[in-house]
Tab-separated table of C-alpha atoms and ligand atoms in Angstrom:
chain	number	residue	atom	x	y	z
A	1	MET	CA	84.796	154.988	78.428
A	2	LYS	CA	81.999	155.019	76.867
A	3	GLY	CA	79.404	153.573	77.482
A	4	LEU	CA	81.267	152.016	80.101
A	5	LEU	CA	78.777	153.588	83.457
A	6	THR	CA	75.466	153.094	81.769
A	7	LYS	CA	73.670	151.548	83.941
A	8	ASP	CA	71.454	153.166	86.663
A	9	TYR	CA	73.057	151.476	89.891
A	10	PHE	CA	75.914	153.682	89.409
A	11	TYR	CA	74.313	156.694	89.997
A	12	ASP	CA	71.407	155.933	92.509
A	13	ALA	CA	72.881	154.277	95.960
A	14	GLU	CA	69.385	152.562	96.327
A	15	LYS	CA	69.575	150.993	92.980
A	16	ALA	CA	72.976	149.597	93.811
A	17	ARG	CA	71.528	148.279	96.744
A	18	GLU	CA	69.274	146.079	94.417
A	19	TYR	CA	71.743	145.291	92.734
A	20	LEU	CA	74.588	143.967	95.007
A	21	GLU	CA	71.607	141.788	96.572
A	22	LYS	CA	70.652	140.048	93.167
A	23	MET	CA	74.305	139.530	92.519
A	24	ARG	CA	74.888	138.212	96.107
A	25	TRP	CA	72.295	136.446	97.063
A	26	SER	CA	70.779	135.705	93.507
A	27	ASN	CA	69.701	131.881	96.072
A	28	GLY	CA	67.669	134.299	98.362
A	29	VAL	CA	68.996	135.909	101.235
A	30	VAL	CA	71.327	134.461	103.785
A	31	CYS	CA	72.259	135.735	107.104
A	32	PRO	CA	75.833	136.614	107.223
A	33	HIS	CA	75.974	136.442	110.889
A	34	CYS	CA	74.992	132.823	111.170
A	35	GLY	CA	74.646	131.663	107.634
A	36	SER	CA	70.435	130.814	108.157
A	37	LEU	CA	68.377	131.294	105.024
A	38	GLU	CA	65.346	132.331	107.279
A	39	ALA	CA	65.322	135.727	107.173
A	40	TYR	CA	62.613	138.731	106.336
A	41	LYS	CA	62.688	142.502	105.389
A	42	LEU	CA	61.721	144.513	107.949
A	43	GLU	CA	58.972	146.897	106.579
A	44	ALA	CA	57.652	149.666	108.766
A	45	LYS	CA	53.956	149.106	110.739
A	46	ASP	CA	50.922	150.898	109.535
A	47	GLY	CA	51.332	153.741	111.493
A	48	SER	CA	54.789	154.014	113.313
A	49	LYS	CA	56.534	156.983	113.628
A	50	ASN	CA	59.904	154.464	113.695
A	51	PRO	CA	60.527	154.625	109.643
A	52	VAL	CA	62.775	152.022	109.214
A	53	ARG	CA	66.421	151.838	107.097
A	54	ASN	CA	65.851	150.455	103.482
A	55	GLY	CA	67.623	147.694	102.831
A	56	VAL	CA	67.519	146.158	106.188
A	57	TYR	CA	66.841	142.159	107.006
A	58	LYS	CA	65.957	140.422	110.255
A	59	CYS	CA	67.204	136.626	110.342
A	60	LYS	CA	64.508	133.993	111.920
A	61	SER	CA	67.298	132.032	113.264
A	62	CYS	CA	69.971	134.441	115.362
A	63	ARG	CA	67.063	136.983	115.308
A	64	LYS	CA	70.257	139.666	114.462
A	65	GLN	CA	69.960	142.184	111.368
A	66	PHE	CA	72.147	142.748	108.969
A	67	THR	CA	72.314	144.695	105.353
A	68	VAL	CA	74.246	143.040	102.490
A	69	THR	CA	76.990	145.013	102.835
A	70	VAL	CA	77.575	142.907	106.226
A	71	GLY	CA	81.053	140.892	105.870
A	72	THR	CA	81.635	142.907	102.797
A	73	ILE	CA	84.731	145.774	101.919
A	74	PHE	CA	81.672	147.914	101.563
A	75	GLU	CA	81.046	147.372	105.427
A	76	ASP	CA	81.231	149.916	107.621
A	77	SER	CA	81.728	152.479	104.192
A	78	HIS	CA	80.131	155.640	104.438
A	79	ILE	CA	80.747	156.199	100.757
A	80	ALA	CA	77.736	155.859	98.516
A	81	LEU	CA	77.427	152.457	97.504
A	82	ASN	CA	76.001	153.207	93.641
A	83	LYS	CA	79.736	154.984	93.966
A	84	TRP	CA	81.895	152.095	95.191
A	85	LEU	CA	80.037	149.992	91.874
A	86	MET	CA	81.068	152.920	89.637
A	87	ALA	CA	84.728	152.910	91.254
A	88	ILE	CA	84.701	148.712	90.479
A	89	GLN	CA	83.894	148.853	87.340
A	90	LEU	CA	86.218	151.467	86.412
A	91	LEU	CA	89.026	149.546	87.388
A	92	CYS	CA	87.631	146.581	86.240
A	93	SER	CA	87.822	147.912	83.055
A	94	SER	CA	90.790	149.595	82.562
A	95	LYS	CA	93.664	147.652	81.556
A	96	LYS	CA	96.703	149.529	83.544
A	97	GLY	CA	94.589	150.285	86.670
A	98	MET	CA	92.756	154.147	87.862
A	99	SER	CA	95.011	156.091	89.680
A	100	ALA	CA	93.414	157.611	92.766
A	101	HIS	CA	93.298	161.364	91.578
A	102	GLN	CA	90.866	160.525	88.489
A	103	LEU	CA	89.095	157.970	90.514
A	104	HIS	CA	88.711	160.637	93.454
A	105	ARG	CA	87.807	162.944	89.916
A	106	MET	CA	85.142	161.062	88.331
A	107	LEU	CA	83.056	159.461	91.429
A	108	GLY	CA	83.509	162.862	93.026
A	109	VAL	CA	85.095	161.670	96.093
A	110	THR	CA	88.039	163.250	98.340
A	111	TYR	CA	91.726	161.765	97.363
A	112	LYS	CA	92.050	160.229	100.618
A	113	SER	CA	88.657	158.385	99.532
A	114	ALA	CA	89.353	157.030	96.467
A	115	TRP	CA	92.551	156.385	97.620
A	116	PHE	CA	91.350	153.847	100.124
A	117	MET	CA	88.378	152.619	97.519
A	118	ALA	CA	90.947	151.550	95.449
A	119	HIS	CA	93.117	150.146	97.647
A	120	ARG	CA	90.184	147.526	99.101
A	121	ILE	CA	88.846	146.455	95.809
A	122	ARG	CA	92.177	145.592	95.279
A	123	TYR	CA	91.745	143.571	98.561
A	124	ALA	CA	89.176	142.175	97.080
A	125	MET	CA	90.636	140.976	93.480
A	126	THR	CA	93.534	138.836	95.873
A	127	GLN	CA	93.593	135.596	94.748
A	128	PRO	CA	91.715	133.198	97.172
A	129	PRO	CA	93.943	130.212	98.816
A	130	VAL	CA	95.606	128.440	95.564
A	131	VAL	CA	94.162	125.476	94.673
A	132	GLY	CA	95.785	123.147	92.546
A	133	LYS	CA	99.020	123.653	90.493
A	134	LEU	CA	99.765	125.254	86.841
A	135	GLN	CA	99.677	123.578	84.064
A	136	GLY	CA	100.941	122.818	80.611
A	137	ILE	CA	103.364	125.333	79.769
A	138	VAL	CA	104.930	127.258	82.942
A	139	GLU	CA	106.470	130.387	81.998
A	140	ALA	CA	108.913	131.877	85.284
A	141	ASP	CA	110.793	134.702	85.524
A	142	GLU	CA	111.270	137.684	87.324
A	143	THR	CA	111.602	141.228	87.509
A	144	TYR	CA	112.181	144.543	89.691
A	145	ILE	CA	109.321	147.727	90.752
A	146	GLY	CA	110.392	150.424	92.094
A	147	GLY	CA	113.263	152.310	93.669
A	148	LYS	CA	115.096	155.216	91.201
A	149	ALA	CA	113.728	155.697	87.591
A	150	HIS	CA	117.018	156.026	86.702
A	151	GLY	CA	119.339	153.761	88.481
A	152	LYS	CA	120.633	150.702	87.721
A	153	ARG	CA	118.373	148.165	85.676
A	154	GLY	CA	117.451	144.478	86.214
A	155	ARG	CA	118.612	142.018	88.607
A	156	GLY	CA	119.746	143.458	92.024
A	157	ALA	CA	119.065	147.279	91.280
A	158	GLU	CA	119.180	149.162	94.180
A	159	ASN	CA	115.442	150.278	95.833
A	160	LYS	CA	113.623	147.569	93.559
A	161	THR	CA	111.324	145.512	94.675
A	162	PRO	CA	111.939	141.562	92.810
A	163	VAL	CA	108.525	140.207	91.566
A	164	PHE	CA	108.246	136.941	91.006
A	165	ALA	CA	105.832	135.296	87.809
A	166	LEU	CA	104.225	131.827	87.077
A	167	VAL	CA	102.455	131.684	84.336
A	168	GLU	CA	100.282	129.536	82.627
A	169	ARG	CA	100.456	130.199	78.879
A	170	GLY	CA	97.377	130.736	77.825
A	171	GLY	CA	95.994	130.172	81.430
A	172	LYS	CA	97.173	132.274	85.082
A	173	VAL	CA	99.286	133.923	86.383
A	174	ARG	CA	100.586	133.989	90.282
A	175	THR	CA	103.160	136.877	91.261
A	176	PHE	CA	105.117	136.735	94.398
A	177	LYS	CA	106.937	139.801	96.393
A	178	THR	CA	110.218	138.288	96.787
A	179	LYS	CA	113.378	139.696	99.153
A	180	THR	CA	115.681	138.286	97.420
A	181	VAL	CA	116.145	136.070	94.309
A	182	THR	CA	118.228	132.914	94.706
A	183	ALA	CA	117.605	129.603	93.466
A	184	LYS	CA	115.771	128.472	96.617
A	185	ASN	CA	113.162	131.177	96.748
A	186	LEU	CA	112.276	130.697	92.747
A	187	GLN	CA	112.921	126.738	93.074
A	188	GLU	CA	110.771	126.688	95.978
A	189	LYS	CA	108.086	129.003	94.591
A	190	ILE	CA	107.548	126.502	91.297
A	191	ARG	CA	107.827	123.743	93.567
A	192	GLU	CA	104.950	124.620	95.013
A	193	ASN	CA	102.880	125.581	92.291
A	194	VAL	CA	103.511	123.906	89.638
A	195	ASP	CA	102.567	120.506	87.973
A	196	LYS	CA	105.581	118.179	88.145
A	197	LYS	CA	104.685	117.143	84.739
A	198	ALA	CA	104.554	121.064	83.558
A	199	ILE	CA	107.416	122.659	81.579
A	200	VAL	CA	109.317	125.355	82.932
A	201	MET	CA	109.893	127.930	80.649
A	202	THR	CA	112.966	130.430	82.058
A	203	ASP	CA	116.249	132.329	80.678
A	204	GLU	CA	119.532	131.346	81.768
A	205	PHE	CA	119.663	132.565	85.044
A	206	LEU	CA	121.434	130.923	87.476
A	207	ALA	CA	118.937	131.103	90.038
A	208	TYR	CA	116.679	128.682	87.509
A	209	LYS	CA	119.212	125.893	87.310
A	210	GLY	CA	118.837	122.583	88.354
A	211	LEU	CA	115.381	122.295	87.789
A	212	ASP	CA	116.051	119.765	84.956
A	213	ALA	CA	116.462	117.554	88.009
A	214	GLU	CA	112.582	118.007	88.857
A	215	PHE	CA	111.087	119.288	85.685
A	216	GLU	CA	111.413	119.453	82.412
A	217	HIS	CA	112.945	122.571	81.978
A	218	HIS	CA	113.805	124.420	78.968
A	219	THR	CA	115.483	127.139	78.461
A	220	VAL	CA	116.061	130.525	76.176
A	221	ASN	CA	119.600	132.198	76.087
A	222	HIS	CA	118.677	135.882	76.066
A	223	GLY	CA	122.591	136.680	77.018
A	224	ALA	CA	122.918	135.561	73.465
A	225	GLY	CA	120.092	136.935	71.899
A	226	GLU	CA	117.931	134.453	71.635
A	227	TYR	CA	114.787	135.193	72.482
A	228	VAL	CA	112.140	132.495	70.976
A	229	ASN	CA	113.546	128.819	69.771
A	230	GLY	CA	109.881	127.589	68.214
A	231	ASN	CA	108.015	126.900	71.280
A	232	ASP	CA	110.790	128.184	74.102
A	233	TYR	CA	110.403	131.448	75.127
A	234	THR	CA	109.371	134.090	78.257
A	235	ASN	CA	107.363	135.995	76.066
A	236	THR	CA	103.806	135.558	78.123
A	237	ALA	CA	105.570	136.090	81.128
A	238	GLU	CA	107.690	139.560	80.250
A	239	GLY	CA	104.099	140.507	78.666
A	240	PHE	CA	102.921	140.326	81.940
A	241	PHE	CA	105.309	141.955	83.498
A	242	SER	CA	105.531	145.205	80.928
A	243	LEU	CA	102.180	145.705	81.826
A	244	LEU	CA	102.390	145.702	85.341
A	245	LYS	CA	104.957	148.477	84.613
A	246	ARG	CA	102.940	149.872	82.356
A	247	GLY	CA	100.996	150.968	84.851
A	248	ILE	CA	102.928	151.085	88.021
A	249	ASN	CA	105.590	153.338	86.575
A	250	GLY	CA	102.393	155.666	84.060
A	251	VAL	CA	99.242	155.145	86.166
A	252	TYR	CA	100.545	154.785	89.792
A	253	HIS	CA	103.875	156.641	89.536
A	254	HIS	CA	104.902	155.165	92.968
A	255	VAL	CA	103.909	152.093	94.961
A	256	SER	CA	105.547	151.437	97.733
A	257	GLU	CA	107.056	147.897	99.288
A	258	GLN	CA	104.872	147.696	101.809
A	259	HIS	CA	101.610	147.708	99.370
A	260	LEU	CA	103.037	146.480	96.120
A	261	ASP	CA	101.213	143.167	96.541
A	262	ARG	CA	97.670	144.494	96.029
A	263	TYR	CA	99.043	145.500	93.474
A	264	LEU	CA	100.017	142.696	92.191
A	265	ALA	CA	96.962	141.345	92.862
A	266	GLU	CA	94.528	143.951	90.939
A	267	PHE	CA	97.175	143.075	88.085
A	268	GLY	CA	96.870	139.714	88.520
A	269	PHE	CA	93.001	139.841	88.766
A	270	ARG	CA	92.723	141.381	85.518
A	271	TYR	CA	95.305	139.148	83.761
A	272	ASP	CA	93.158	135.918	84.659
A	273	ASN	CA	90.237	137.248	84.108
A	274	ARG	CA	91.450	138.519	80.372
A	275	LYS	CA	88.800	136.385	78.332
A	276	VAL	CA	85.611	138.162	79.642
A	277	ASP	CA	84.015	141.444	79.432
A	278	ASP	CA	83.774	143.976	81.722
A	279	ALA	CA	80.680	143.160	83.090
A	280	VAL	CA	81.484	139.868	84.105
A	281	ARG	CA	85.095	140.613	85.488
A	282	CYS	CA	83.260	143.219	87.452
A	283	GLY	CA	80.791	140.868	88.595
A	284	LEU	CA	83.729	138.101	89.981
A	285	THR	CA	84.591	140.971	91.855
A	286	LEU	CA	81.655	141.581	93.844
A	287	GLY	CA	81.633	138.202	94.382
A	288	GLN	CA	85.112	138.352	95.846
A	289	THR	CA	84.044	141.303	97.747
A	290	GLU	CA	82.522	138.275	100.840
A	291	GLY	CA	84.579	137.875	103.393
A	292	LYS	CA	86.908	140.470	103.247
A	293	ARG	CA	86.296	143.023	105.613
A	294	LEU	CA	89.445	145.199	105.862
A	295	THR	CA	90.357	145.760	109.691
A	296	TYR	CA	92.786	148.206	108.734
A	297	LYS	CA	93.293	151.117	110.865
A	298	VAL	CA	92.293	153.794	108.749
A	299	HIS	CA	89.132	152.123	107.411
A	300	SER	CA	86.640	154.307	108.986
A	301	GLU	CA	87.923	157.199	106.693
A	302	VAL	CA	86.550	155.408	103.773
B	401	ZN	ZN1	71.526	134.345	111.424
C-alpha cells in the first residue's frame, strides 16, 4: 500500500472536486442536463451577502445549475469526494478487493457507508453493454460461489451459485451468474459472446457437448487427469476463478446471490484492466462513474 495514497486529492475535498472536473471535463465543461458546452462557473458578486458554493456551474442553454458530481455515482452523497476517490483507488489496486470493514477503518466512515460506497463503485466497474464478440482462443468454464464452506463441492453443490466465465486468452473475461448449468444455458452464452471463428476450450463436462457443430471446440479431460495438452487447457479461466474465490472467500467472506453480479463486475473489471497500472485503472473507473446514478432504495444513506 506504500505510496498508494500520496496525492493531495485523497485528503482534501476541494482538491478532489478539481481533480474530478479535470478528469470528467478534459475537453471543457458539459452540462449534464442538456449536453450543452456553454456553461460558466458561478462566482459571488462583489459585496454580495450570499456566498456561492464552490464548484457550481450554470448552463447558458437550459439555465440549470450543476456540479461535477451530477449524474455520477457520487451525486447526493454526503461522503466527502476525496473519500470516494480514496475508496476507488483502494478497490482498483487491491487484487482481491477490499472489505467494507477495512474501507470503514481506512476512510473513517461508518461501516454501512463503506459498504454502500463499495457497492456503488462496483456498479461503476460494470462492463458497458457488450459490443463485439470474444476472439482467438476462448476458454469456457464454470464454478460455484458461496453456500456452505464445507458442503458438497463442485457441480450441483447445494446453496452455491453457479458462475460461468468466458475468458479470451490474453484478453478479456465475461462472467455470468446462472441458475443452473445446462447445455442450453452455457451454449447460449457461448453463441452470444464468442466469435464463430474463435477456438473454444472446455473440459469434458457434458454441457459442452455438441459445440463442435458450430465452433472449433477442443477439450481437456480433467476426469482422466489431463490438464494441459499442447495448447489445449482451461488454466486461464481457472486462474480467474481462483482469484475470484480467494477474494470472495478471503476478503468478503460472504456474498449473497443477490449481490454476486456486482462482485463479478469488480473482479472482471480488474482482470480486464490487469495490464495497466493502478492510476490508469482508477482513471478508467472514474470515467465509468457517469450515467450510473444508483437509484437504490437506501442510497440516501451514503
Ligand atoms: Zn444545460
